[in-house]
mmCIF file of C-alpha atoms and ligand atoms in Angstrom:
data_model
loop_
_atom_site.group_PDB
_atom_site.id
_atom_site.type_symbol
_atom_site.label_atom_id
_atom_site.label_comp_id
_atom_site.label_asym_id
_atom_site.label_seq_id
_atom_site.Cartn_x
_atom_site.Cartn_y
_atom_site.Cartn_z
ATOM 1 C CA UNK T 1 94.032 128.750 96.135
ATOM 2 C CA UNK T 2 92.359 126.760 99.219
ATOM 3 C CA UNK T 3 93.333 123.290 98.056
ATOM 4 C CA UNK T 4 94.190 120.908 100.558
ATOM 5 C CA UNK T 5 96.909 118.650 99.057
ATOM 6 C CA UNK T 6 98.095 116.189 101.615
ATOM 7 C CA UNK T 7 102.045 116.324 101.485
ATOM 8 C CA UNK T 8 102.852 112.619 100.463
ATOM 9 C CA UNK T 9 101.403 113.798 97.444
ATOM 10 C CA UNK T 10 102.266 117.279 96.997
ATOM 11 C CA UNK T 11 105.510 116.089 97.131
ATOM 12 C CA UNK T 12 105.141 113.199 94.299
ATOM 13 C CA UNK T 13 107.307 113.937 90.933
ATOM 14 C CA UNK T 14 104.882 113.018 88.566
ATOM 15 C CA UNK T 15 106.340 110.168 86.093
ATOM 16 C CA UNK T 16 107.558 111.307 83.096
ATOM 17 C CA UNK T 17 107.580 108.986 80.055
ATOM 18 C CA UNK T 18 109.575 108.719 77.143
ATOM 19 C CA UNK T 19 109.154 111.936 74.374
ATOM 20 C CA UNK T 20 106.693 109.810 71.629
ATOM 21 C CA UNK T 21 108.728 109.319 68.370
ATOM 22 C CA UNK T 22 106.164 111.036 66.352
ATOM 23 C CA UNK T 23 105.912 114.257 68.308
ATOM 24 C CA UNK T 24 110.646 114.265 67.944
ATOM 25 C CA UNK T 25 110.265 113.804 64.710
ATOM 26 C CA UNK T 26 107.540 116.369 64.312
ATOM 27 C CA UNK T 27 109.608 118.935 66.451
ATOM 28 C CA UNK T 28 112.871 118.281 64.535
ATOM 29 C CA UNK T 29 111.256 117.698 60.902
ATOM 30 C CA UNK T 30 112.692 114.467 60.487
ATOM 31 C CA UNK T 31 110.763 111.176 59.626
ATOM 32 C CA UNK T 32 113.787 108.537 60.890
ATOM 33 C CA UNK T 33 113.466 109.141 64.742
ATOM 34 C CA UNK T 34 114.029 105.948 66.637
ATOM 35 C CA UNK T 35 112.806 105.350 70.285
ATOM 36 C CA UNK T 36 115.133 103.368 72.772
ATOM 37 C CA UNK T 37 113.555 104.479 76.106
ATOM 38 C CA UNK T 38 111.031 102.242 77.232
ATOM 39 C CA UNK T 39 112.375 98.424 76.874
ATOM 40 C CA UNK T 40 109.495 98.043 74.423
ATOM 41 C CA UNK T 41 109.748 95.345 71.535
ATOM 42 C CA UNK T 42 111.490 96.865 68.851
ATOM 43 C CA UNK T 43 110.139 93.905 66.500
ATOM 44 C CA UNK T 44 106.465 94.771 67.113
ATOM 45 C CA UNK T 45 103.347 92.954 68.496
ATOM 46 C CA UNK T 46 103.274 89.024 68.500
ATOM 47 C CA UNK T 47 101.530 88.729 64.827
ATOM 48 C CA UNK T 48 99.349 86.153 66.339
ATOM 49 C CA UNK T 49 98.112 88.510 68.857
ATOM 50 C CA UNK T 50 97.604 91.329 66.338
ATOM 51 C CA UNK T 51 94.921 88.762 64.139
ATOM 52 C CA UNK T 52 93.365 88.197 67.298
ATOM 53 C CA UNK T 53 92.356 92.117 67.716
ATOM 54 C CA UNK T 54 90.725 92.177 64.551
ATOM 55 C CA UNK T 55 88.358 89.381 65.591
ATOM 56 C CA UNK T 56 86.827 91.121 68.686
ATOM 57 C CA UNK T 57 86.641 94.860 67.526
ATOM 58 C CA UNK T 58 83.107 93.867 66.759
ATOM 59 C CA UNK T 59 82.231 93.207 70.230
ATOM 60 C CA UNK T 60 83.306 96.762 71.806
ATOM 61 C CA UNK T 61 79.793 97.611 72.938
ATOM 62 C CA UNK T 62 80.106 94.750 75.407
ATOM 63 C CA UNK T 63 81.727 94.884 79.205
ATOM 64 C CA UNK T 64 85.057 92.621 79.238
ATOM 65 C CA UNK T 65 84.699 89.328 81.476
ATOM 66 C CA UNK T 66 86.335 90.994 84.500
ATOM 67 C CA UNK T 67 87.482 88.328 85.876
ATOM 68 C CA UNK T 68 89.698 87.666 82.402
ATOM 69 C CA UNK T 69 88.269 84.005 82.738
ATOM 70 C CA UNK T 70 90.114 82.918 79.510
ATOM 71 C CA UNK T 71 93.575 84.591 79.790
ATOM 72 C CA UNK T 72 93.735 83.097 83.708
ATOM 73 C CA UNK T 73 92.744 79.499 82.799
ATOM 74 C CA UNK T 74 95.664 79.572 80.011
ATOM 75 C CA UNK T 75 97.944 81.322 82.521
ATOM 76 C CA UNK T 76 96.666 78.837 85.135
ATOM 77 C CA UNK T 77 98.296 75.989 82.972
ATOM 78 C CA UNK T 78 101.196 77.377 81.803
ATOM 79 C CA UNK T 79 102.527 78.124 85.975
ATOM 80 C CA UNK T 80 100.730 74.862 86.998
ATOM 81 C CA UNK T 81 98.611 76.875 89.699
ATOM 82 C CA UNK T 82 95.146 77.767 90.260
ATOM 83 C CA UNK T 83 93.103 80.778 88.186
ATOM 84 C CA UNK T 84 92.396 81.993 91.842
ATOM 85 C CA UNK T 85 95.797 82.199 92.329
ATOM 86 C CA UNK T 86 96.193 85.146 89.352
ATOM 87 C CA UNK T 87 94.740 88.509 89.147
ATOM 88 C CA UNK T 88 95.536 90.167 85.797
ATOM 89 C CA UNK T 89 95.874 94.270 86.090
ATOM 90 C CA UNK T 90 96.010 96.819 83.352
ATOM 91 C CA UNK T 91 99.243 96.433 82.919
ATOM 92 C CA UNK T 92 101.260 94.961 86.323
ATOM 93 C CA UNK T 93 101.354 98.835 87.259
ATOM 94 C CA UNK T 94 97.977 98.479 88.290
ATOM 95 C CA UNK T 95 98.580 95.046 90.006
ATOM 96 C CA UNK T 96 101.229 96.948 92.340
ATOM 97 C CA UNK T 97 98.932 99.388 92.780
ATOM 98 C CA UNK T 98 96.197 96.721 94.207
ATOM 99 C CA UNK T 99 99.163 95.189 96.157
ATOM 100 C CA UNK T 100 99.990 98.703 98.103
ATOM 101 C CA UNK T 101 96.002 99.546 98.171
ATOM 102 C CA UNK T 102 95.036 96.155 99.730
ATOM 103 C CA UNK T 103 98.137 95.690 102.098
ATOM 104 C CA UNK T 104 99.703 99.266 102.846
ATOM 105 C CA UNK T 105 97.379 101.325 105.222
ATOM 106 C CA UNK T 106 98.559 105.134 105.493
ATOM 107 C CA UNK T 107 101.730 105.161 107.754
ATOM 108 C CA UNK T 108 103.569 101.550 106.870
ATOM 109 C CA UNK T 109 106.123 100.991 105.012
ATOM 110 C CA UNK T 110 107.528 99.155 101.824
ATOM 111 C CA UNK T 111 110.599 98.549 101.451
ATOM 112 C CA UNK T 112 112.430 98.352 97.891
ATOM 113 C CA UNK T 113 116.162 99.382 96.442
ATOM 114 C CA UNK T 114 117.177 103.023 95.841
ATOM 115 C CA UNK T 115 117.564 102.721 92.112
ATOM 116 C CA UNK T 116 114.245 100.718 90.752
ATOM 117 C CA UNK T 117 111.090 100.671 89.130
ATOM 118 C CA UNK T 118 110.056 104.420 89.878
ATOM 119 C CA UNK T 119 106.408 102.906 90.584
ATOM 120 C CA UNK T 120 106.927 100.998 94.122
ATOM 121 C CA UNK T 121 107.144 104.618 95.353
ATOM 122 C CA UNK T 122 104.544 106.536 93.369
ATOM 123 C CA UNK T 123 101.777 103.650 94.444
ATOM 124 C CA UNK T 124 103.377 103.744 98.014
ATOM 125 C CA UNK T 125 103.291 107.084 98.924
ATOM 126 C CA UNK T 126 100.858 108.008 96.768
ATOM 127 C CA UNK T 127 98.658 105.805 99.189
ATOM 128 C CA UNK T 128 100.319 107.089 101.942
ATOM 129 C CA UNK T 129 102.658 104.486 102.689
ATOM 130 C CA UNK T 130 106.347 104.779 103.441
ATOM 131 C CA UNK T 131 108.663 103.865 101.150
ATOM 132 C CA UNK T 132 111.691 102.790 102.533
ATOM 133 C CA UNK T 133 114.946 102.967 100.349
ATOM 134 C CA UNK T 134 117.562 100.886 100.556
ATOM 135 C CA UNK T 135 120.655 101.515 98.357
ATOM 136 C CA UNK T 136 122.627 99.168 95.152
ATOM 137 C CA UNK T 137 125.361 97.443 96.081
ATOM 138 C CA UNK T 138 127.648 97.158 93.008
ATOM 139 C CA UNK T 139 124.425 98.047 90.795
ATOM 140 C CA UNK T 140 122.645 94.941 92.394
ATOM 141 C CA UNK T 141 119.377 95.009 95.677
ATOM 142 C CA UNK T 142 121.563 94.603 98.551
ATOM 143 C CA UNK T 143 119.059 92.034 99.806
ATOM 144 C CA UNK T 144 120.782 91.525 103.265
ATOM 145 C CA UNK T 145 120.141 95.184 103.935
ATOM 146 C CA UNK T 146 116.643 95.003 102.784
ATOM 147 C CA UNK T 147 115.963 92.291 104.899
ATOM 148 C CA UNK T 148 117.749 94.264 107.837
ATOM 149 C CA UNK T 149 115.287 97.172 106.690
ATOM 150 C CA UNK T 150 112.194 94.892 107.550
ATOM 151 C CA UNK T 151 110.476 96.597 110.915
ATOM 152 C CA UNK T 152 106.645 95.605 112.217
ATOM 153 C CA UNK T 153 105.608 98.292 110.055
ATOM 154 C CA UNK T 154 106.784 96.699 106.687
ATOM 155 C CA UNK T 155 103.850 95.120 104.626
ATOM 156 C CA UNK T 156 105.605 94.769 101.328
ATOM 157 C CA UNK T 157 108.851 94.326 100.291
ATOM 158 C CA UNK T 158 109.864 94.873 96.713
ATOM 159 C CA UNK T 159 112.538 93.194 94.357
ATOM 160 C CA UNK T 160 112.808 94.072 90.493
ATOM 161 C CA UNK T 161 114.851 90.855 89.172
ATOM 162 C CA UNK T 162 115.946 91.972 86.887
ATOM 163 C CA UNK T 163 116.513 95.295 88.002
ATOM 164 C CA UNK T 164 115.102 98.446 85.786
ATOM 165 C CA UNK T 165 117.130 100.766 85.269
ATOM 166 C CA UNK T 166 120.548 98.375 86.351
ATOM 167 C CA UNK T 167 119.528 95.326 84.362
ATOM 168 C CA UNK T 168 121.056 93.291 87.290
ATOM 169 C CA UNK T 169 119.935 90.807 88.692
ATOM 170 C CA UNK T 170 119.902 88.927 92.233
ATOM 171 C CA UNK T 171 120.793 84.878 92.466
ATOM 172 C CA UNK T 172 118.524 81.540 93.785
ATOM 173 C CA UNK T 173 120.972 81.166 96.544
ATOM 174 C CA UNK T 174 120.259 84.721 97.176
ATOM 175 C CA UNK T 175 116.688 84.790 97.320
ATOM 176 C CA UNK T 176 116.849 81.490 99.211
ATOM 177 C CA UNK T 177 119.138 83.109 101.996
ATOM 178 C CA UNK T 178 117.006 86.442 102.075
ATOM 179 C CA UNK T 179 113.890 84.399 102.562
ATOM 180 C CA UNK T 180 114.725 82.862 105.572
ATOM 181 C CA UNK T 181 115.460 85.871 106.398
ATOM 182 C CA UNK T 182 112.143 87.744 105.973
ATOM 183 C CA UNK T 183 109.319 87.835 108.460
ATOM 184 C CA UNK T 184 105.986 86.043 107.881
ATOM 185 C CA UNK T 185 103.984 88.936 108.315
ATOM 186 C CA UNK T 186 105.762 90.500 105.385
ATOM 187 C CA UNK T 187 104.483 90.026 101.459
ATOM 188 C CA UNK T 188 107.673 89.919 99.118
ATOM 189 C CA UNK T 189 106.732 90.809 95.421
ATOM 190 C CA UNK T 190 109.090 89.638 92.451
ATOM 191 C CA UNK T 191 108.567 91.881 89.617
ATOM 192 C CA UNK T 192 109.532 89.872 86.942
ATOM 193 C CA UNK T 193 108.767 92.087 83.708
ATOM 194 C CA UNK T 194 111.850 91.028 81.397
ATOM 195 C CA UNK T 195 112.029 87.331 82.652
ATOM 196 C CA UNK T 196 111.422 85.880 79.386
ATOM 197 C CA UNK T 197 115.168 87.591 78.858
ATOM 198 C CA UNK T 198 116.992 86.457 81.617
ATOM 199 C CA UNK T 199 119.975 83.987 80.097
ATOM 200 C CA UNK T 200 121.139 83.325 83.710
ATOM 201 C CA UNK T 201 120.909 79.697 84.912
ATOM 202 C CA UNK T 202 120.947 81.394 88.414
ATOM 203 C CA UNK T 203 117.737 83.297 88.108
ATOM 204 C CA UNK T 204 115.889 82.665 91.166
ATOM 205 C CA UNK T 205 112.783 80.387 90.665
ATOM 206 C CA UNK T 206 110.480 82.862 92.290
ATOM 207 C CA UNK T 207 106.937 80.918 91.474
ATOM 208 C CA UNK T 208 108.118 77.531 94.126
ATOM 209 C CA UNK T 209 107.750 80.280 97.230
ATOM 210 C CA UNK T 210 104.073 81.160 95.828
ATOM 211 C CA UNK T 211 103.761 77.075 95.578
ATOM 212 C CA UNK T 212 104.994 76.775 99.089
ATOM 213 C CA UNK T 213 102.334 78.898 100.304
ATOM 214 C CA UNK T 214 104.298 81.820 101.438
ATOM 215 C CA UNK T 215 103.532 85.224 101.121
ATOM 216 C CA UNK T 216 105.194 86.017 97.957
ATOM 217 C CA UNK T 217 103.699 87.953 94.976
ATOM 218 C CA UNK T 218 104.919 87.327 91.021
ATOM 219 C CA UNK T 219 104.294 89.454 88.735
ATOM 220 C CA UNK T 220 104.855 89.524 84.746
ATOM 221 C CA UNK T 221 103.775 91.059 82.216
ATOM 222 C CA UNK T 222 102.936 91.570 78.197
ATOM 223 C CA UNK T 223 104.173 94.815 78.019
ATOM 224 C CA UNK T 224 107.370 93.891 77.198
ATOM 225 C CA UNK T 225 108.543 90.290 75.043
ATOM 226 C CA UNK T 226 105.084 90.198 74.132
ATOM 227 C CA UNK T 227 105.305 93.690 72.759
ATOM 228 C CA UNK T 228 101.403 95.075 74.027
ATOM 229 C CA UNK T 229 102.453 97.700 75.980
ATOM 230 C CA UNK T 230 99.778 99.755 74.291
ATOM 231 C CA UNK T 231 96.827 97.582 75.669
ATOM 232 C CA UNK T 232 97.858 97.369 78.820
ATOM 233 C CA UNK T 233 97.849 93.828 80.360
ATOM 234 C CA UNK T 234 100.094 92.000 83.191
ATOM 235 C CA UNK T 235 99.279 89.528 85.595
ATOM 236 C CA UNK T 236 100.589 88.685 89.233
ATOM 237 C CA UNK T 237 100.702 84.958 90.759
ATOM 238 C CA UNK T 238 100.076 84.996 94.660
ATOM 239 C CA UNK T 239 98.483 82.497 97.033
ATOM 240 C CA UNK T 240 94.765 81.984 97.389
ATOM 241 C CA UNK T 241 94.942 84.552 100.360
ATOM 242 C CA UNK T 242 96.519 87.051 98.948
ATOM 243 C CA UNK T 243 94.212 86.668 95.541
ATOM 244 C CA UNK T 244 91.486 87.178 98.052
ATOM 245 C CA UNK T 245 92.551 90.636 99.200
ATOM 246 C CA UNK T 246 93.903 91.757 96.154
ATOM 247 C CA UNK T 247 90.420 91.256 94.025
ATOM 248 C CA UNK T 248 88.421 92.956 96.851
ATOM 249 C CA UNK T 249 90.201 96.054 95.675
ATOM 250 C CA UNK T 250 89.704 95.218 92.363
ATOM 251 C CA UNK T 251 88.241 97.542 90.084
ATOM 252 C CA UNK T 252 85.834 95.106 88.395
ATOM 253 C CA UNK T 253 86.661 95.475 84.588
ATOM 254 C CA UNK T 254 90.085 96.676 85.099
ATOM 255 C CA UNK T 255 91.401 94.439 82.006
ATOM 256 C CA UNK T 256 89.759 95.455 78.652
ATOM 257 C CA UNK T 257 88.425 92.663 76.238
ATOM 258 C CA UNK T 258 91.600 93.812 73.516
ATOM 259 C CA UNK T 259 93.891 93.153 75.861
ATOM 260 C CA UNK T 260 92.748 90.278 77.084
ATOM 261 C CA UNK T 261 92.442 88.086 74.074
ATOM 262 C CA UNK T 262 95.364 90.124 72.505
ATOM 263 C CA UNK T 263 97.487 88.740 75.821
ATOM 264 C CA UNK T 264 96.132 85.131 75.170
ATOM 265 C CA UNK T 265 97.029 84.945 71.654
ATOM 266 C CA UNK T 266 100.539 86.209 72.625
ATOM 267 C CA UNK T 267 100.967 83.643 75.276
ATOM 268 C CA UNK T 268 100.636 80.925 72.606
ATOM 269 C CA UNK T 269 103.307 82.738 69.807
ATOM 270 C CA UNK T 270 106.598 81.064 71.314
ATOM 271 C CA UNK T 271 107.707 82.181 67.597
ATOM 272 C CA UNK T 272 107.773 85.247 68.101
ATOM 273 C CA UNK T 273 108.971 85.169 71.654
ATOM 274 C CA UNK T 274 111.775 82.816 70.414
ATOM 275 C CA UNK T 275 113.039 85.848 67.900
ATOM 276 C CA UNK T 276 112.432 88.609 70.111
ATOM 277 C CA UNK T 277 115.225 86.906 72.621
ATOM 278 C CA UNK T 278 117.216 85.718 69.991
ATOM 279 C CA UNK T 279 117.488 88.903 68.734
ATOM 280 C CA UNK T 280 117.913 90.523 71.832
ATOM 281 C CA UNK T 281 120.749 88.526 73.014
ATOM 282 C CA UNK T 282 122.956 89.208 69.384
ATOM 283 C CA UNK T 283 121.871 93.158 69.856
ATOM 284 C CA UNK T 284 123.062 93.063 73.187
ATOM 285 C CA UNK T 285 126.067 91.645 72.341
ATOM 286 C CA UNK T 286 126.684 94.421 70.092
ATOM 287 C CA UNK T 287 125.836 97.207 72.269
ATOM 288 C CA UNK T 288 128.203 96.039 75.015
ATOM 289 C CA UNK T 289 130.730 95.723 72.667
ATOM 290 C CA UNK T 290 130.506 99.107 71.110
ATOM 291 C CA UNK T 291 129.888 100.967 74.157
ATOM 292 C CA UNK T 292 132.736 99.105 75.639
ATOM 293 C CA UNK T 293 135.042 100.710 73.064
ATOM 294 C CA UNK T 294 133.754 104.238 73.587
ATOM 295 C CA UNK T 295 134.676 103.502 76.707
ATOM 296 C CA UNK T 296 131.336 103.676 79.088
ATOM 297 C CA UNK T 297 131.498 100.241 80.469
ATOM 298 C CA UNK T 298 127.874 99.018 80.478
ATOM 299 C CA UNK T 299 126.847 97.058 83.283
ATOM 300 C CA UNK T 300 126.189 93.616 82.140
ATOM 301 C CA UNK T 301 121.987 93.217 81.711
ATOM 302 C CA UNK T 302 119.934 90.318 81.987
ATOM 303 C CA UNK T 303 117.264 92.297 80.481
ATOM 304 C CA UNK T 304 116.353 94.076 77.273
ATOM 305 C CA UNK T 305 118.208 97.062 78.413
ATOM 306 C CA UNK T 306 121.605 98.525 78.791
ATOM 307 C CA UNK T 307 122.956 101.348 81.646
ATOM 308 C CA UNK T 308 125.938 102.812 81.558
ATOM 309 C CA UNK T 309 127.825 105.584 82.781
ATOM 310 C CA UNK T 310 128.771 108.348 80.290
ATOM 311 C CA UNK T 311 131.213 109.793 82.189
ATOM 312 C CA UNK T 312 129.714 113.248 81.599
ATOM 313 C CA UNK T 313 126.436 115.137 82.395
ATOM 314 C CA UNK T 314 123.977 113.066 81.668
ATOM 315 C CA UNK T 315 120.975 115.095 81.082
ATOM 316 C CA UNK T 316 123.255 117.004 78.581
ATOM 317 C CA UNK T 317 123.771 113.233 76.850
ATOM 318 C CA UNK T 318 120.236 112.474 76.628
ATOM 319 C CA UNK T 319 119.075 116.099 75.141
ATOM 320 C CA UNK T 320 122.082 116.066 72.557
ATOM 321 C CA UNK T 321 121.247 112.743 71.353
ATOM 322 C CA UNK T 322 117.408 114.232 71.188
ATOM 323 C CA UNK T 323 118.058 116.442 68.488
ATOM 324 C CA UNK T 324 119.721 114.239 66.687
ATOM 325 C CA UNK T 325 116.607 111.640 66.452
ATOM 326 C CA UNK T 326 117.489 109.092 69.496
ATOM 327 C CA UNK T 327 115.384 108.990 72.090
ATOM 328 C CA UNK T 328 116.870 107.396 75.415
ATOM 329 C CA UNK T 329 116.260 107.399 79.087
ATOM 330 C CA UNK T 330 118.069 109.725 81.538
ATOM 331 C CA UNK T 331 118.144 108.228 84.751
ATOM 332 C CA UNK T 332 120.075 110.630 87.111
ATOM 333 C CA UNK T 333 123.456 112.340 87.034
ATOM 334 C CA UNK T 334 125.442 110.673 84.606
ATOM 335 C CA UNK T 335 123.451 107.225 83.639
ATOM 336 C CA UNK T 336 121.745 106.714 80.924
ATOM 337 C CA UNK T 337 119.524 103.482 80.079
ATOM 338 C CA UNK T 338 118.572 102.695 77.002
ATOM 339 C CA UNK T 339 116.636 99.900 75.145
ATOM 340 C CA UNK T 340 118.134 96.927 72.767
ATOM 341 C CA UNK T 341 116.659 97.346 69.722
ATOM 342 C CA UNK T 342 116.651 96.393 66.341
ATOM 343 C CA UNK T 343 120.230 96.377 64.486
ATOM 344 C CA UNK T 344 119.110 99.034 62.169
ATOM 345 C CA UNK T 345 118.403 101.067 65.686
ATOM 346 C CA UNK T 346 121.318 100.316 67.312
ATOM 347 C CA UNK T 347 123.626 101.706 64.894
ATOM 348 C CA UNK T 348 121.944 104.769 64.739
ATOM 349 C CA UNK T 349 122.045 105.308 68.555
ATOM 350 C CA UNK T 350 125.667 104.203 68.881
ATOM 351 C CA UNK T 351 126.696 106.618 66.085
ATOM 352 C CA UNK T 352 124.764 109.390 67.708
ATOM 353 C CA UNK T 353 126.608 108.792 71.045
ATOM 354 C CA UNK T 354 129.628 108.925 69.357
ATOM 355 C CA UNK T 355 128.982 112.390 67.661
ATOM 356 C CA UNK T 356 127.828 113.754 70.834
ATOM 357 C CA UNK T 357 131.215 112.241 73.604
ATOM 358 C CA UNK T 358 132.908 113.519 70.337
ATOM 359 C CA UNK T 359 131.974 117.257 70.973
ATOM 360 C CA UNK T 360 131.446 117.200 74.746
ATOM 361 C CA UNK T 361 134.011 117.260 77.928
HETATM 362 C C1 PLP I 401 108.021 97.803 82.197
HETATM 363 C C2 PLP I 401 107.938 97.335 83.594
HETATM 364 C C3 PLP I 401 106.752 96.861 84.124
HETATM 365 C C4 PLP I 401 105.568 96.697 83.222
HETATM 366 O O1 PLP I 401 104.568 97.503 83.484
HETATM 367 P P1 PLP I 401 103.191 97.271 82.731
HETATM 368 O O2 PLP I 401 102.292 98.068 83.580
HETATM 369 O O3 PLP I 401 102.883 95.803 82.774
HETATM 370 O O4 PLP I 401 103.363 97.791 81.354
HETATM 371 C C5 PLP I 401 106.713 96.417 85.424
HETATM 372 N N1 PLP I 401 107.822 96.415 86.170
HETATM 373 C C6 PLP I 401 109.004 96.827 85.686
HETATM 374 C C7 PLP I 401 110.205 96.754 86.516
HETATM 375 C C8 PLP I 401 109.090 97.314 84.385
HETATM 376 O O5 PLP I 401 110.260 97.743 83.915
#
């Protein structure tokens, strides 16, 4: 072979998503699989949003509006800031992506926590960026020591609040301290994909800094409450400056036309948003308890999620509770993360687990 395949990404781990429920339950020849690995909505679509669909099927020949026109004006309202000031991605994966590709030139560096979002690094190196790891401290971004990890090379600077895979999350007075703390030259980026969850009355208030005009990116997304991770749509809320950059990188119909008016029917179903936290916050609840009596200790989440430590090889967890129908996420050594779902869901994860510590060191 005479490929040349640079080294930052030769030596990229290719994300690997959760096993689809249909292709378990195809493999084991069962029909009552249940999925718990990707913090999706258990309860389904917003309805609204799923009426919506049907209404614009008939326009698939056409090109979407790329600039998502509709879906920016409504978003514009809701966050009292200007359309200019929101891009919306195919899903907010892609809006990191435009973050690293508009602000991270080959050689500097991002900085983010040790145990995140798996894409800061994929989109940073995979652009030839440095990503620079800082560890948890007690499960939570050790903001001081990102802030200490800042050099004149850092462009971006990374913090998942709440954190996926911990579920933790970091404070206002926090945030406040660590931005006084950060450089101007530096863009921070609050990835905010399960803040419709957050129950925490000190969850920082991440969308004043973007009002303040400093160099702070927000970004959200429909992939999760919302329950449209299939189309693909999340947005990120920046200054006008930033906006600038980001849509001259832009692929120029990067949303499609489903998602879009899926995403603004969604935005409008506070219903549905309404019972997909209520319900979270009783499932939780639940799960905490029963994993607190097998003994795991789950670290409290502000999220839709739950990690814990099984005490035991992990991998070895996750593939045992496999073939018995449960899909959940390994994370590394002996943490597992897996989703809140619905009751019915639940209960057939927790009994799994309990077969499986049951016959296992
Ligand atoms: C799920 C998730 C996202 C959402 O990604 P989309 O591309 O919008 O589906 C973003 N950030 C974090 C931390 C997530 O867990």
């Amino acid at each position: 072979m005479s490929l040349k395949v640079h080294k930052n990404i030769a030596s990229l781990v290719p994300y690997s998503p959760g096993k689809p429920l249909d292709e378990l339950e195809r493999e084991l020849g069962i029909s009552n699989a249940v999925k718990l690995a990707s913090n999706e909505n258990s309860l389904g679509p917003s309805p609204k949003a799923q009426a919506e669909l049907a209404k614009h099927i008939g326009q698939l020949n056409v090109y979407p509006d790329g600039g998502a026109h509709y879906l920016r004006r409504a978003l514009a309202e809701r966050w009292k800031v200007d359309p200019a000031q929101i891009v919306v991605g195919n899903g907010s994966d892609e809006v990191i992506s435009l973050l690293v590709k508009a602000f991270v030139a080959p050689g500097e560096e991002a900085v983010m926590a040790d145990d995140t979002f798996v894409m800061y690094k994929l989109a940073v190196q995979g652009g030839h960026g440095v990503p620079v790891k800082v560890p948890l401290k007690d499960w939570r971004h050790d903001l001081p020591s990102m802030a200490g990890a800042i050099t004149d090379q850092t462009r971006l600077v990374f913090v998942c609040n709440p954190n996926n895979p911990t579920g933790t999350m970091v404070s206002q007075a926090e945030v406040d301290v660590f931005m006084k703390a950060v450089p101007d030259h530096v863009i921070v980026v609050f990835d905010e994909a399960y803040y419709e969850y957050v129950r925490s009355t000190e969850y920082p208030e991440s969308l004043q800094y973007v009002k303040q005009n400093r160099p702070v990116v927000v970004l959200r997304t429909f992939s999760k409450i919302y329950g449209l991770a299939g189309l693909r749509v999340g947005y990120g809320i920046s200054t006008l400056e930033i906006m600038d950059y980001v849509n001259r990188v832009r692929p120029p119909f990067n949303s499609n036309s489903l998602a879009q008016a899926a995403a603004l029917a969604a935005l409008d179903d506070e219903e549905h948003v309404a019972k997909s936290r209520a319900m979270n916050m009783t499932e939780m609840g639940v799960l905490e308890k029963e994993l607190n009596y097998l003994g795991l200790s789950p670290i409290p989440s502000q999220a839709n999620f739950i990690y814990f430590d099984t005490n035991r090889d992990g991998r070895q967890v996750f593939e045992a509770l496999l073939r018995k129908g449960v899909i959940v996420r390994h994370i590394k050594g002996s943490m597992i993360r897996v989703t809140v779902g619905q009751a019915f869901e639940n209960q057939r994860f927790l009994e799994a687990l309990q077969d499986v510590l049951t016959h296992s060191g």
